[in-house]
Structure formats: structure tokens, C-alpha cells
Coordinates of C-alpha atoms and ligand atoms in Angstrom, one line a residue:
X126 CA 7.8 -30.1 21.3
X127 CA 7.6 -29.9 24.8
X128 CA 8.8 -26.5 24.9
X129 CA 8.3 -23.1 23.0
X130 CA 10.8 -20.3 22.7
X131 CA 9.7 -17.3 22.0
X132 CA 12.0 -16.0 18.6
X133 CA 14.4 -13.2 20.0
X134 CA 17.9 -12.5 19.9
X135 CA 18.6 -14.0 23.1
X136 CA 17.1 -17.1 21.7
X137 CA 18.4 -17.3 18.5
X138 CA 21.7 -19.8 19.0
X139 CA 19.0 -22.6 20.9
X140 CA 17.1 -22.4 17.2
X141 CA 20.4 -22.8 15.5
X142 CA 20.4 -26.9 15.5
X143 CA 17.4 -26.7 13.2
X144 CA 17.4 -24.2 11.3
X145 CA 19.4 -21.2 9.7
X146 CA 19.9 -18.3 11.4
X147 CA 21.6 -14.6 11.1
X148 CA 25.1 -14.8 11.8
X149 CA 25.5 -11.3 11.5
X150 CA 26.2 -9.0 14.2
X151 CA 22.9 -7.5 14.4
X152 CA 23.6 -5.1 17.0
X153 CA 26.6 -2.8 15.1
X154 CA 23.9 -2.7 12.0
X155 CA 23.0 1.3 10.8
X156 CA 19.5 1.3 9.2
X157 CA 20.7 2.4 6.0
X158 CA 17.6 1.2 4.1
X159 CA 14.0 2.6 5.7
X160 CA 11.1 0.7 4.4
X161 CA 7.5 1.7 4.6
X162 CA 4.7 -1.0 4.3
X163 CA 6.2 -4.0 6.3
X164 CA 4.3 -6.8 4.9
X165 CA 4.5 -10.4 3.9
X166 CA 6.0 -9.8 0.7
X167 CA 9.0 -7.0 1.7
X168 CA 9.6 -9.6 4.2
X169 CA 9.9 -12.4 1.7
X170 CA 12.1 -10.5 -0.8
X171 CA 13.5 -7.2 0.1
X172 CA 14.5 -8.1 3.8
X173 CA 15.4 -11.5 2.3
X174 CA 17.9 -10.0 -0.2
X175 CA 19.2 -8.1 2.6
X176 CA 19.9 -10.9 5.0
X177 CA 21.8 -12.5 2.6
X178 CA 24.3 -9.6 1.7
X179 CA 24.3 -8.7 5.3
X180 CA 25.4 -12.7 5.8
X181 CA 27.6 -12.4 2.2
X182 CA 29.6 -9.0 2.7
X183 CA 30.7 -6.9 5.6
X184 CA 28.9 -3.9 4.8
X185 CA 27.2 -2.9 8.6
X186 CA 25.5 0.1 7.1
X187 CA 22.6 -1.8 5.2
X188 CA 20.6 -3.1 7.8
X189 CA 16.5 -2.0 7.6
X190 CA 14.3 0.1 9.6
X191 CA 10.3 -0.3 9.4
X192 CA 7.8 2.3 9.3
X193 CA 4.2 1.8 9.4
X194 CA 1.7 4.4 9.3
X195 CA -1.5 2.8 9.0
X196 CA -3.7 2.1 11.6
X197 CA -3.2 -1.4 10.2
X198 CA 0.5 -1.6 10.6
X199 CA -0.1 -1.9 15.0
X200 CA 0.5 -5.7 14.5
X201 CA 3.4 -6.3 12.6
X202 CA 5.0 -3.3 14.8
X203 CA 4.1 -5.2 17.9
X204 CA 5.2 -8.4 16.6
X205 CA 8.4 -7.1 15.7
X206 CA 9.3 -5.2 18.4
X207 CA 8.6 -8.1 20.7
X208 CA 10.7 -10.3 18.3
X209 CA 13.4 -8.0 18.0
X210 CA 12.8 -7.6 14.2
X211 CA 13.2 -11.3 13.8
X212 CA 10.7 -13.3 12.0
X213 CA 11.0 -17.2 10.4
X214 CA 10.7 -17.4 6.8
X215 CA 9.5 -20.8 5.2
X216 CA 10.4 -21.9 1.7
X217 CA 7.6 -24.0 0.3
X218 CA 9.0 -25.9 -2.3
X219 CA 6.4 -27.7 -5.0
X220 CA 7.7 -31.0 -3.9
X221 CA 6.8 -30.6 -0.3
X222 CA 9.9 -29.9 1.0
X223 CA 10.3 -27.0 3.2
X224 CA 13.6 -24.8 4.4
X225 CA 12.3 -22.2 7.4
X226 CA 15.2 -19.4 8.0
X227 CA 15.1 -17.2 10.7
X228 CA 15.8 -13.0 8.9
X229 CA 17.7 -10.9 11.1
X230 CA 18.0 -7.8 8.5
X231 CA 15.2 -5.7 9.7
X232 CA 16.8 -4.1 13.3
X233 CA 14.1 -0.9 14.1
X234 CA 10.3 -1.1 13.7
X235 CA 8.9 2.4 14.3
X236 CA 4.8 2.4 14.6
X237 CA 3.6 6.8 13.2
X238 CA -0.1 6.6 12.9
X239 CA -0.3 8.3 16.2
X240 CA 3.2 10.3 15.6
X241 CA 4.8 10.9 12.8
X242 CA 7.6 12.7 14.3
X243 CA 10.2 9.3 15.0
X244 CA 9.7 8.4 11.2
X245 CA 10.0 11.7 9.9
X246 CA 13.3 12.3 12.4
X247 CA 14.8 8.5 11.1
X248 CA 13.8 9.5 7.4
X249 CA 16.2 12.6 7.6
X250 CA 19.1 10.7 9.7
X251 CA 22.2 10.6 7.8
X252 CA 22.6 7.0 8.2
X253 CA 19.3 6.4 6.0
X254 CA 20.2 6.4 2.2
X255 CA 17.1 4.7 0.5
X256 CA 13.8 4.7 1.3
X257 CA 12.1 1.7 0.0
X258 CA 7.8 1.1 -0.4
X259 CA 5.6 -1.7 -0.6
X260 CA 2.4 0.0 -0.4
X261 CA 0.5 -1.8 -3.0
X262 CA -0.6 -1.0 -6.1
X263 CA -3.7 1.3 -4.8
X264 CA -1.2 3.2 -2.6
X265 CA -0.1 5.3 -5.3
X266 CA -2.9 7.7 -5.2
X267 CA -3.6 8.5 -8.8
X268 CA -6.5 7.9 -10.6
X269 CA -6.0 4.9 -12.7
X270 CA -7.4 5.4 -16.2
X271 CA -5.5 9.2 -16.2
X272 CA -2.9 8.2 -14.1
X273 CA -3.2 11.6 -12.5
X274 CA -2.0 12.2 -9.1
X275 CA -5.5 12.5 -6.9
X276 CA -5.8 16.0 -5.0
X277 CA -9.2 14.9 -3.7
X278 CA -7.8 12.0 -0.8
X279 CA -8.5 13.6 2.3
X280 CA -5.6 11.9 3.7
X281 CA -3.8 14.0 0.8
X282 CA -5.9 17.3 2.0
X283 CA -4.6 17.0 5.4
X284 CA -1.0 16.4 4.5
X285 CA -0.9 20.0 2.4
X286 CA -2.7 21.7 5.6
X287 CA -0.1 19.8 7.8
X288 CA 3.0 19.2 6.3
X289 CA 5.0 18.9 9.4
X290 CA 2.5 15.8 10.5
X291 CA 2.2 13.9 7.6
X292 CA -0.2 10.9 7.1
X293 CA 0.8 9.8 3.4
X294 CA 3.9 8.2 2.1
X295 CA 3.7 11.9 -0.3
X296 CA 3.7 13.5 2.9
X297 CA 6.0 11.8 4.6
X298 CA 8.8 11.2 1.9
X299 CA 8.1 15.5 1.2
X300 CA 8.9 16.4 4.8
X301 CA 12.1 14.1 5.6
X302 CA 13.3 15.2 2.2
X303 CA 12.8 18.8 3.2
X304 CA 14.9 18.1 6.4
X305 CA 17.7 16.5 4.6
X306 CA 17.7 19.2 2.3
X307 CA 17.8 21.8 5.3
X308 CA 20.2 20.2 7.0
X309 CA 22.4 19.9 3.7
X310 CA 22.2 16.0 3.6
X311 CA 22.1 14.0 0.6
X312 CA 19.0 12.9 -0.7
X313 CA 17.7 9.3 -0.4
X314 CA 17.1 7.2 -3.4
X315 CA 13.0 6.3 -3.5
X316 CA 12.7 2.9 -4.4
X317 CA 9.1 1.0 -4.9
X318 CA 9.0 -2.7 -4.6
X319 CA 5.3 -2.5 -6.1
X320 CA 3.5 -3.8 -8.8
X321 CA 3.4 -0.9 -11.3
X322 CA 4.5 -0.4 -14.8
X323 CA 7.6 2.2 -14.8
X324 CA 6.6 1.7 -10.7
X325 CA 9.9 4.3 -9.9
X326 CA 8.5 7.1 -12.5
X327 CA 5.5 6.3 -11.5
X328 CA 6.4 6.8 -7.7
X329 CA 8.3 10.3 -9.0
X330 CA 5.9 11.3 -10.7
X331 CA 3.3 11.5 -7.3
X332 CA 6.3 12.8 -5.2
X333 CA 6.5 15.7 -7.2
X334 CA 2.9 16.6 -8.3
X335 CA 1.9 16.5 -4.2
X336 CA 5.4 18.2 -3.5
X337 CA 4.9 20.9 -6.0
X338 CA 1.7 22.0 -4.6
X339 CA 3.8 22.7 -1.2
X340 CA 6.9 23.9 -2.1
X341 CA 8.1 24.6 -5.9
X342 CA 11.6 25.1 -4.7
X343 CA 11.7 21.8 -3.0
X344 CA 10.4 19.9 -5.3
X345 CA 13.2 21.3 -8.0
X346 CA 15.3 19.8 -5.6
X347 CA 13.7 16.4 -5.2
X348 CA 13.6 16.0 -8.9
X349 CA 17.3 17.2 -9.2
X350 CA 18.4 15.2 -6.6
X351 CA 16.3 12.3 -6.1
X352 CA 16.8 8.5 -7.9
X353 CA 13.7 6.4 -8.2
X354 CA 14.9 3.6 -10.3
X355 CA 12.0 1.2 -11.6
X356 CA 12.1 -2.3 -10.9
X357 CA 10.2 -5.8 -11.4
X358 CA 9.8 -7.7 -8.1
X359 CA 8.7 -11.3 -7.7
X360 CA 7.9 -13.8 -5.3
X361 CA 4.4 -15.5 -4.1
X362 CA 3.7 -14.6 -1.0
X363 CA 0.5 -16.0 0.6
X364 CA -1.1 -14.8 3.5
X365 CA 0.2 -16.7 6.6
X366 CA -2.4 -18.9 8.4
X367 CA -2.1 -20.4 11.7
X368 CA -1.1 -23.6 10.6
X369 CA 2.3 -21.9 9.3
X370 CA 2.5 -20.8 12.9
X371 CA 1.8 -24.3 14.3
X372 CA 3.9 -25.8 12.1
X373 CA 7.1 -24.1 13.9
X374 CA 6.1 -24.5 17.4
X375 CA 6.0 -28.2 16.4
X376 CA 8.7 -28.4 14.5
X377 CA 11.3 -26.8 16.1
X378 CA 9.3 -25.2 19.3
X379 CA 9.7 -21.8 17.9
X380 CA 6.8 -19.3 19.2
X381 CA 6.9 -17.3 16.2
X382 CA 3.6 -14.8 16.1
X383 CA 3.8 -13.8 12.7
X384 CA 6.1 -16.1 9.9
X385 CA 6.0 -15.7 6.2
X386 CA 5.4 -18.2 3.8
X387 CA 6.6 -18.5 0.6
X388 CA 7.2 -20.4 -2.7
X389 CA 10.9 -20.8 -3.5
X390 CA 11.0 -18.4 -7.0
X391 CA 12.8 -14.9 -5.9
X392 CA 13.2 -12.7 -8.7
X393 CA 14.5 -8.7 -8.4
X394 CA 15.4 -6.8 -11.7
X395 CA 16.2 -3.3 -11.3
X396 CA 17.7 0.0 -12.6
X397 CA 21.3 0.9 -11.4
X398 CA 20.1 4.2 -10.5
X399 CA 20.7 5.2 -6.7
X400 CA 21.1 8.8 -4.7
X401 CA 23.1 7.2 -2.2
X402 CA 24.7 4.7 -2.5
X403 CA 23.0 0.9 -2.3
X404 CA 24.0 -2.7 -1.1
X405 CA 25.7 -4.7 -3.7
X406 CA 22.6 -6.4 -3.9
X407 CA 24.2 -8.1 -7.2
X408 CA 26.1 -10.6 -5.1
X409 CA 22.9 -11.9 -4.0
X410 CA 21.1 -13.0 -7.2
X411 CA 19.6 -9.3 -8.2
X412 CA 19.7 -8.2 -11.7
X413 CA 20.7 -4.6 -12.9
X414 CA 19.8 -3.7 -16.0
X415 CA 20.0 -0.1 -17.8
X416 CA 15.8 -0.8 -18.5
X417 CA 13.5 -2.9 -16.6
X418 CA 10.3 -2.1 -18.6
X419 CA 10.3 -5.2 -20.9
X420 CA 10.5 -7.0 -17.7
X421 CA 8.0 -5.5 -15.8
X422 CA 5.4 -5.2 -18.1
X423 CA 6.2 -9.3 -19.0
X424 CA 5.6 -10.0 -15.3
X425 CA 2.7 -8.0 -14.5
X426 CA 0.6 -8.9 -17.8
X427 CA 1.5 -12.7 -17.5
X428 CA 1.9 -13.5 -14.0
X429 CA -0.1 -10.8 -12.5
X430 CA -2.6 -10.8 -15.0
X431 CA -2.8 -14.9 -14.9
X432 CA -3.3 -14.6 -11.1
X433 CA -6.4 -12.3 -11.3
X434 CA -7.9 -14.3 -14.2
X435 CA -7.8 -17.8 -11.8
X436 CA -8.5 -15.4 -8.9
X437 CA -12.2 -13.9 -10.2
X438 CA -13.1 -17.0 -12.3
X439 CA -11.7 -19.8 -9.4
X440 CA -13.8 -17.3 -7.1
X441 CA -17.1 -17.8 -9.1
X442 CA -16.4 -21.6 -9.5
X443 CA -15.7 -21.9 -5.5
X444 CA -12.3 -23.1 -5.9
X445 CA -10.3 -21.9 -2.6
X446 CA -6.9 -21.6 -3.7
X447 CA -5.0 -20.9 -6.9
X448 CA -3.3 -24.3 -6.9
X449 CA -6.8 -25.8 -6.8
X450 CA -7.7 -24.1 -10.0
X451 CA -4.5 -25.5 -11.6
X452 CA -5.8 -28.6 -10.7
X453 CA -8.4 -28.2 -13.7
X454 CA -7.3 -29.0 -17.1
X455 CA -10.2 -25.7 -18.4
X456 CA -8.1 -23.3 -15.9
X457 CA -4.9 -24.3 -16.6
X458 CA -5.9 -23.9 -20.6
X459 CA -7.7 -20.6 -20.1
X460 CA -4.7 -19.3 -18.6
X461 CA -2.4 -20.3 -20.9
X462 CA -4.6 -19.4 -23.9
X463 CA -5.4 -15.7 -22.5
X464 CA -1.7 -15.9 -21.8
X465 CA -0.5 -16.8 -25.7
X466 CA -3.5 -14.9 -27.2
X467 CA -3.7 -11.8 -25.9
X468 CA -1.0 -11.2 -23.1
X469 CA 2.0 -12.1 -24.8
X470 CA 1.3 -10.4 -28.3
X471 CA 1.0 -6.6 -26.3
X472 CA 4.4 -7.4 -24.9
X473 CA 8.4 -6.2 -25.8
X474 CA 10.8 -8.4 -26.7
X475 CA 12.7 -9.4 -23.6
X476 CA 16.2 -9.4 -24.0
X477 CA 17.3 -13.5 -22.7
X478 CA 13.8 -14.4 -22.2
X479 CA 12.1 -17.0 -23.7
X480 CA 8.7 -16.2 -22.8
X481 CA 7.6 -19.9 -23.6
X482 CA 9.8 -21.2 -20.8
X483 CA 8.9 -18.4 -18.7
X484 CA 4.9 -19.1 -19.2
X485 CA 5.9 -22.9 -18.5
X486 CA 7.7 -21.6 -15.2
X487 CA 4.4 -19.4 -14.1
X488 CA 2.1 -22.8 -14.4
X489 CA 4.5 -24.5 -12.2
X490 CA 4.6 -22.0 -9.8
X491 CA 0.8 -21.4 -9.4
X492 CA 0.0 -25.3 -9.5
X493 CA 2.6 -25.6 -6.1
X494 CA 0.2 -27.5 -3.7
X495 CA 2.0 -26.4 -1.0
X496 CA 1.6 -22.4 -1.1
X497 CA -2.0 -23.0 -1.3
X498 CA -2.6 -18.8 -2.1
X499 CA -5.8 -17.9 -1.2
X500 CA -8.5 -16.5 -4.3
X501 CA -9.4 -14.0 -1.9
X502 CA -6.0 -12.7 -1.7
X503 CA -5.4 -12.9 -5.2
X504 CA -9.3 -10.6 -5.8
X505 CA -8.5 -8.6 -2.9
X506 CA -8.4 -4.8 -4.4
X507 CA -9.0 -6.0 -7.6
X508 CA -9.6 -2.2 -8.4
X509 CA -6.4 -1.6 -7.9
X510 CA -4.9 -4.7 -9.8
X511 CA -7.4 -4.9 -12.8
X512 CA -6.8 -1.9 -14.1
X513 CA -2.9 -2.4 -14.7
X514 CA -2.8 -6.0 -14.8
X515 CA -5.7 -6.9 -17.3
X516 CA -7.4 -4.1 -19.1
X517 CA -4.3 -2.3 -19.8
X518 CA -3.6 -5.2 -22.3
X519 CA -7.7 -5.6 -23.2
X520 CA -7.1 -1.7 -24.6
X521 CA -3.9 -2.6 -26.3
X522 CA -5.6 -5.6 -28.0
X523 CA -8.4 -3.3 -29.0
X524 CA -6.3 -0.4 -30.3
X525 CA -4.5 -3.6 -32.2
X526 CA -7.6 -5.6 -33.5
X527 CA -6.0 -8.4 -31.4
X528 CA -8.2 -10.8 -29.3
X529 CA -10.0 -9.7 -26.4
X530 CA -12.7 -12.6 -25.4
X531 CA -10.6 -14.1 -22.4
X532 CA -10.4 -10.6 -20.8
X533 CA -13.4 -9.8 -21.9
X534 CA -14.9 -12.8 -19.8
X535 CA -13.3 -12.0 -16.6
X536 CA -14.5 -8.6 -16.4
X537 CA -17.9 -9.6 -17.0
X538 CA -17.1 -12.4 -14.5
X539 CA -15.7 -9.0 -12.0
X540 CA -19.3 -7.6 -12.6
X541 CA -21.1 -10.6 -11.5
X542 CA -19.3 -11.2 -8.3
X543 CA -19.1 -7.2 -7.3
X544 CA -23.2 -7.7 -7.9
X545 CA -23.9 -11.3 -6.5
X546 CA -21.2 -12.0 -4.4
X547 CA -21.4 -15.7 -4.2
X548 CA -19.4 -18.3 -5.8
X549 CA -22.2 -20.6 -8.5
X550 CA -23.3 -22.7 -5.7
X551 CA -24.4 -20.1 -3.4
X552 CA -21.6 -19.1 -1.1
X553 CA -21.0 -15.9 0.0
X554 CA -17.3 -14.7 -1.1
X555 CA -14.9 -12.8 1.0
X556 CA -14.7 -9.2 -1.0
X557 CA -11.8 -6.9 0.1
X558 CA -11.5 -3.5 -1.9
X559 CA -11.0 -0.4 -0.8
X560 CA -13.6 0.1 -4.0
X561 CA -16.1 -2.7 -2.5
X562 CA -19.0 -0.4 -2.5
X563 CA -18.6 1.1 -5.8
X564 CA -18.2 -1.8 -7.2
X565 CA -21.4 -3.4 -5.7
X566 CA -23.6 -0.3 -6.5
X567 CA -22.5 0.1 -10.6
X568 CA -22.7 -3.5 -10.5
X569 CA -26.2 -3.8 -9.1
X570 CA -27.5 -1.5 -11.8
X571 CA -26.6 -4.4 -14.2
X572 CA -29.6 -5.8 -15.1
X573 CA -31.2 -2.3 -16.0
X574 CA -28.2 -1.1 -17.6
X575 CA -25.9 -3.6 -18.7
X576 CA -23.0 -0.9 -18.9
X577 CA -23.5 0.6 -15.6
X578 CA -20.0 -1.3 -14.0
X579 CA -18.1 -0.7 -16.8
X580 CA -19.0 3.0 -17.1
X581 CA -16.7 3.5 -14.1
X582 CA -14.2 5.3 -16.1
X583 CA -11.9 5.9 -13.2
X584 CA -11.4 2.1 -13.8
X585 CA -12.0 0.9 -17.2
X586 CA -11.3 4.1 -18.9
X587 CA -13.2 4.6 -22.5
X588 CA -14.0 0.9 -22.6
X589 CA -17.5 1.5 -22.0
X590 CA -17.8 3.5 -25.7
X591 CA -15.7 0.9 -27.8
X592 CA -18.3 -1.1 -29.9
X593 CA -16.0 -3.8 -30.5
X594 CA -16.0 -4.6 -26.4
X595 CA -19.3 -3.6 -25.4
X596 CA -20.8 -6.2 -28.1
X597 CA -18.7 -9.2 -26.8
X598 CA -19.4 -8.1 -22.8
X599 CA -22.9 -7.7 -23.2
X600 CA -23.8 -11.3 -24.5
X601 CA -20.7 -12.2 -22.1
X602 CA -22.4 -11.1 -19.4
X603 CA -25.9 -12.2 -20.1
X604 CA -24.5 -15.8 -20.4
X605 CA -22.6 -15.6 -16.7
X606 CA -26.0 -14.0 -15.6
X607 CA -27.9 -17.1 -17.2
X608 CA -25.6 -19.8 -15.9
X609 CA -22.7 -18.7 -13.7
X610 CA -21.2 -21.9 -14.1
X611 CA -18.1 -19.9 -15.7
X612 CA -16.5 -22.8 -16.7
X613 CA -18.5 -23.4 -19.2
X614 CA -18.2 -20.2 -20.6
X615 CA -14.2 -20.9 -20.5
X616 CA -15.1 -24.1 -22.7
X617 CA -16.8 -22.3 -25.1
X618 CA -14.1 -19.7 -25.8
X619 CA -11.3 -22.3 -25.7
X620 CA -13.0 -24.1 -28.3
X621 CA -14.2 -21.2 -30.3
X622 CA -10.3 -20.3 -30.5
X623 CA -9.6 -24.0 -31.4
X624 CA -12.0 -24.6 -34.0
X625 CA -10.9 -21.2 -35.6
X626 CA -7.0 -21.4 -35.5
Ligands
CS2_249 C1 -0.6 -11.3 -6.9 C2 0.8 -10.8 -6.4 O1 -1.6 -9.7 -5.5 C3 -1.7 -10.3 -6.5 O2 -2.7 -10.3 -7.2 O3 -0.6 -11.5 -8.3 O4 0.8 -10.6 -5.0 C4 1.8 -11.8 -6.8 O5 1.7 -13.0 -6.0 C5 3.2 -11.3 -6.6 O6 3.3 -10.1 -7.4 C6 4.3 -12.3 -7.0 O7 5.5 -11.7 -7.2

């Protein structure tokens, strides 16, 4: 195209030829929902949901506000402000068709790494009546084999010497919810949009072991007063490249700085449990159930899980992208074997799920060409992921005699690319975790002591001292060591499993 607009509200009705765009009126929109941790994937679900019951229902009071308080969160806060909030998703669909929409539900961005006061102040407005989180599955700050909430964080140190200037979501969500309680407000509901089992306990269960060290009375009050309901989000969101950004200039001469991508799957099931009121998300598509465990642990052990097995092993192999490992007939029947072997027997019964259909569903989904996620996305803070994704069911198949040789060869495959980090043929991998030199030192020490990365009990717990594992990972490991060509090592266990069905 000749010309480029830049996306703002001005421009929004000279995009509206090509594409789909809020119809809402944006301006007389209360930020009733405050969400912390404005990345790709809030704005691929969460503010996606929104939009539409902003679009579906007159209900002004639901539009979102965005907080960032990392250091990290500068860019999105300057590309929304610029934008007005607005931002272009596009719908990759498996066949290659794609739908771009521009998202007018998030109205506010506020930036409090240097200030926490504006967030704190919008936190305790009256208007704000949940407080929603994507901070990722390391954000929760507790240590991951006890699951006990982690005193040490400096970040958490400061935030008990200065509770009026919180840096943490604890201290942040402690201190609006102290205001609102001052000021004789209602509370907010907390809701996590992370990948956690029981991710709302889990998220009240931090709240009140950080608030309780500041205030008992308070946090009586927080756990009184406060909903966290647990839910199971879902959509692939990969990390948006500057083609995707291209693509819309082209296309429709958008000057979009920051788009999402992603696949067309949405899936939200949640517990009907809210402080203050909540959108009637229901009319959208969202599922409210009375327990959404089943459903979360399903979606974390299969799809999760299945991601981080391609991820580590597609990493070794040098495969780029998930849907280029689904491109391999031994990928495709590792996953689905570790899937049927040893995910799916640790799991509840899902009440209207056929888990068949829904492991048919994930292999569709992960093979879409046109999402092209990236293996270094899916192994970034694997320390975070591993732990709740993949050994959680590697302990439950040990306590249950059940099979543990896929698992077992993708931590021994962790080990070797935390040590080596190259793929087989030599090239240097891109390693993000917030563990990265942790896991490099233990797994250094492998060749003298072939336990040293596993010993790291904050991660792998008492694996380390089972006799059952420690026997399968050490020869494991000695083959990847040997010949890192791990898809031979996937061979041989698919075939051991055939040959003894
Ligand atoms: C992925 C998830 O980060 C990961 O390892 O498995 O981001 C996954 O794409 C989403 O949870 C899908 O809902």
C-alpha cells in the first residue's frame, strides 16, 4: 500500500473496509477489569473475550486497564499508549486463511516500575472490580517442589520494608486491597489467567502467606472477602515477528507496532466465583463450571506437557518451530505415545470430554503451519513449566508403577541442552530462564556426577533418590551424551513400547 496509518481511534473507521473493528463506544468505557502482565496471550484471550461482550452487550463498566510493572513492560506501555489501547489481532487458521481484528477493550495502559502510586490509586478505584494476572507460571513466587510461598525474593524483601511502594503483584494486590478496605470498598475478585494447577488457590494462597506477614488483620479480611476462582485458559499465542507486522502494512496499510498472532482454538473454563460482580462472559463462548480442576490438570499435562516435550527434544534435533516437529512421523508418535502412556492415565475423568478427540484436536493444532511457534518460546523458563507440566505426572507415574521412559527422556534431554547448549549439529540454542545459570552449572557437573541436575530439589523434588528413575535416567542420559541424535532415542522407546504391548 502506498500509504500507512498509524492504528488509533481517529483512524479506526478508514481500517473499517478491511477489516473488523470495535463498534463500541470506547470513550464512556469504566475500567472495571485491571489486568497486570499485558502480554501476547491476555491480548489474544482475555481482552479478546472482552471485545466481544463489550461488542455483544451494553455493559460500559467492563472495559480493561493495563498495568505493567516490570522494567520489561516499557514497550507494550508505549505501544499502547501511542495506539490508544488498540492493537490488530490475526487469526491464523491451519488452512492459511487469516481474519485480523482490530481489539478496542483495553482503554488505560498505566506503566509503575518507576511509580507505583497510579496503579496502586486505579487498583482501589471503585470502578475496578477484578483484578486479573498473566504473570506466567514463574511469577508466582513459590518454590516449586514445596509449593511454599518464597520469603527469600528480594523483590519480596523490599515489598514488606515498603508496603506503600510495592514492586510485586503480592505487594501490589496487598496495598490496593488495604485501600479498598480503608476506604470501605468492596473487594476485587483476583483472577489468574496462568498456567497453574488450582492457579486461583494457588494465587490465594501467595496473597495471604505475603499478606499475613504484614498485616494479620488484613489478610483475615482478604481471605473473607476475596474470590480467586481457578480457571483453565487456552489459546496458542506465538511471539509476534516482524513479518506479522509487515503483513498489515501491506495488507491493509495499517502501521500497527506490536500485533498478536494467533491460532484460531480459544478456550476459557472457569469457576463462577466473583467478589464483584463479572462480565457475562458466558455469552461469549466461556464455560462456568462449579470445578475446573479435571480441566486444568487435562490441559496442562497434555497440551502443556506435549509442547515442552517437542520443545526440548525439537530443540536438540534443530527443528525451529513446533509445527516443524509435527512434520516428523517419530515426533508426532512420541507425543502421542507419552500422551496415551503416561499423561492421560494420571488424569480425572473429564465430565463431556473425550480425551481421544481432545488429543486428536492438540495434534491439529500444534501441526498448524501457519502459527509457526517458536521452540525457543516453547523452552523458554522451562524451570518454571517443567516442574508443573511434566514431572508432576513423572512422580504420579512413579508413585503408580505407571510408565515413565518418555518423561524420563526429556529430562535427560533438559540436562543435555542446560550443559551443551547446541542443537546435535552444533548450533548454539537460544536459552531463556530466569534459572539459566543454575541450570548450566548442575548440568555441567554431569559427567562427574551424573545426578548433579537432577539433585536440584527446588525443581525435581525427591526424584533424585527414587531408584526406579535414577536407573532409567542414568543410561538415558549416557545414550543422549553418546549420540545426541534424540531421535533415535525416541525410536527406540516407541518401539520398546510396541514390541511390549
Ligand atoms: C506453552 C503455552 O508456554 C508454553 O510452554 O505451552 O504458552 C501454550 O501455548 C498456551 O498455554 C496455550 O494455551
Amino acid at each position: 500500500m502506498e500509504h500507512t496509518l498509524p492504528v488509533s481511534q481517529e483512524n479506526l473507521s478508514q481500517f473499517a473496509n478491511h477489516i473488523r473493528i470495535p463498534t463500541f463506544d470506547r470513550k464512556s468505557l469504566k475500567m472495571g477489569i485491571v489486568h497486570i502482565g499485558v502480554g501476547g496471550f491476555h491480548r489474544s484471550h482475555l481482552a479478546f473475550y472482552t471485545d466481544k461482550i463489550l461488542e455483544k452487550t451494553n455493559t460500559p463498566e467492563w472495559g480493561i486497564c493495563g498495568v505493567g510493572l516490570r522494567e520489561g513492560d516499557r514497550k507494550i506501555y508505549d505501544v499502547l499508549k501511542k495506539q490508544e489501547g488498540l492493537y490488530t489481532l490475526i487469526v491464523k487458521h491451519p488452512d492459511g486463511k487469516i481474519e485480523s481484528q482490530l481489539i478496542g477493550s483495553i482503554v488505560d495502559f498505566i506503566f509503575g516500575f518507576d511509580n507505583p502510586d497510579p496503579m496502586l490509586e486505579r487498583m482501589a478505584h471503585p470502578d475496578t472490580k477484578i483484578v486479573s494476572l498473566t504473570i506466567t507460571e514463574g511469577g508466582y513466587n513459590f518454590n516449586p517442589s514445596t509449593g511454599a510461598f518464597d520469603f527469600e525474593n528480594p523483590d519480596i524483601q523490599y515489598d514488606l520494608d515498603h508496603p506503600d511502594k510495592p514492586r510485586t503483584v503480592f505487594g501490589l494486590l496487598t496495598a490496593s486491597l488495604a485501600k479498598r478496605r480503608d476506604a470501605k470498598l468492596p473487594a476485587f475478585t483476583v483472577m489468574s489467567c496462568d498456567n497453574i494447577e488450582h492457579n486461583g488457590d494457588v494465587t490465594r494462597d501467595m496473597l495471604l502467606a505475603f499478606a499475613k506477614r504484614h498485616d494479620d488483620d488484613l489478610a483475615d479480611w482478604i481471605e473473607q472477602k476475596v474470590c480467586f476462582p481457578n480457571s483453565m485458559v487456552d489459546r496458542i499465542t506465538p511471539v509476534t515477528t516482524q513479518s506479522d507486522i509487515d503483513y498489515l502494512e501491506k495488507s491493509y496499510g495499517m502501521k500497527d507496532e506490536w500485533p498478536v498472532t494467533c491460532e484460531p482454538f480459544i478456550q476459557w473454563v472457569i469457576e463462577d466465583k466473583f467478589s464483584n460482580g463479572r462480565p457475562e462472559f458466558e455469552k461469549v463462548g466461556v464455560q462456568f463450571v462449579p470445578d475446573v480442576k479435571p480441566y486444568e490438570k487435562m490441559k496442562l499435562r497434555l497440551l502443556n506437557a506435549g509442547h515442552s516435550v517437542l520443545g526440548i527434544l525439537g530443540a536438540i534435533h534443530g527443528y525451529k518451530t513446533i509445527n516443524a516437529c509435527m512434520e516428523d512421523e517419530t515426533f508426532v508418535g512420541f507425543l502421542r505415545a507419552f500422551m496415551d502412556k503416561e499423561a492421560t492415565p494420571v488424569l480425572d475423568e473429564v465430565k463431556g470430554i473425550d480425551l481421544k478427540s481432545y488429543k486428536d484436536s492438540l495434534a491439529v493444532r500444534f501441526a498448524n503451519p501457519n502459527i509457526k511457534d517458536s521452540v525457543s518460546r516453547i523452552c523458554s523458563e522451562s524451570s518454571a513449566k517443567l516442574p508443573k507440566f511434566l514431572i508432576a505426572t513423572l512422580q504420579e507415574n512413579l508413585d503408580r508403577e505407571g510408565s515413565i521412559h518418555f518423561a524420563t527422556l526429556v529430562i535427560a534431554a533438559w540436562c543435555y541442552y542446560s550443559d551443551i547448549r547446541t542443537d546435535k549439529n552444533g548450533q548454539a540454542l537460544e536459552i531463556i530462564d530466569a534459572m539459566d545459570v543454575e541450570l548450566h552449572q548442575a548440568a555441567k557437573q554431569t559427567k562427574t556426577n551424573p545426578f548433579a541436575f537432577i539433585q536440584q530439589e527446588s525443581l525435581f523434588g525427591n526424584l533424585a533418590k527414587n531408584e526406579r528413575f535414577t536407573k532409567i535416567y542414568q543410561v538415558t542420559l549416557q545414550k543422549i551424551y553418546k549420540n545426541p541424535d534424540v531421535k533415535t532415542h525416541m525410536q527406540d522407546i516407541l518401539s520398546y513400547y510396541k514390541s511390549n504391548r
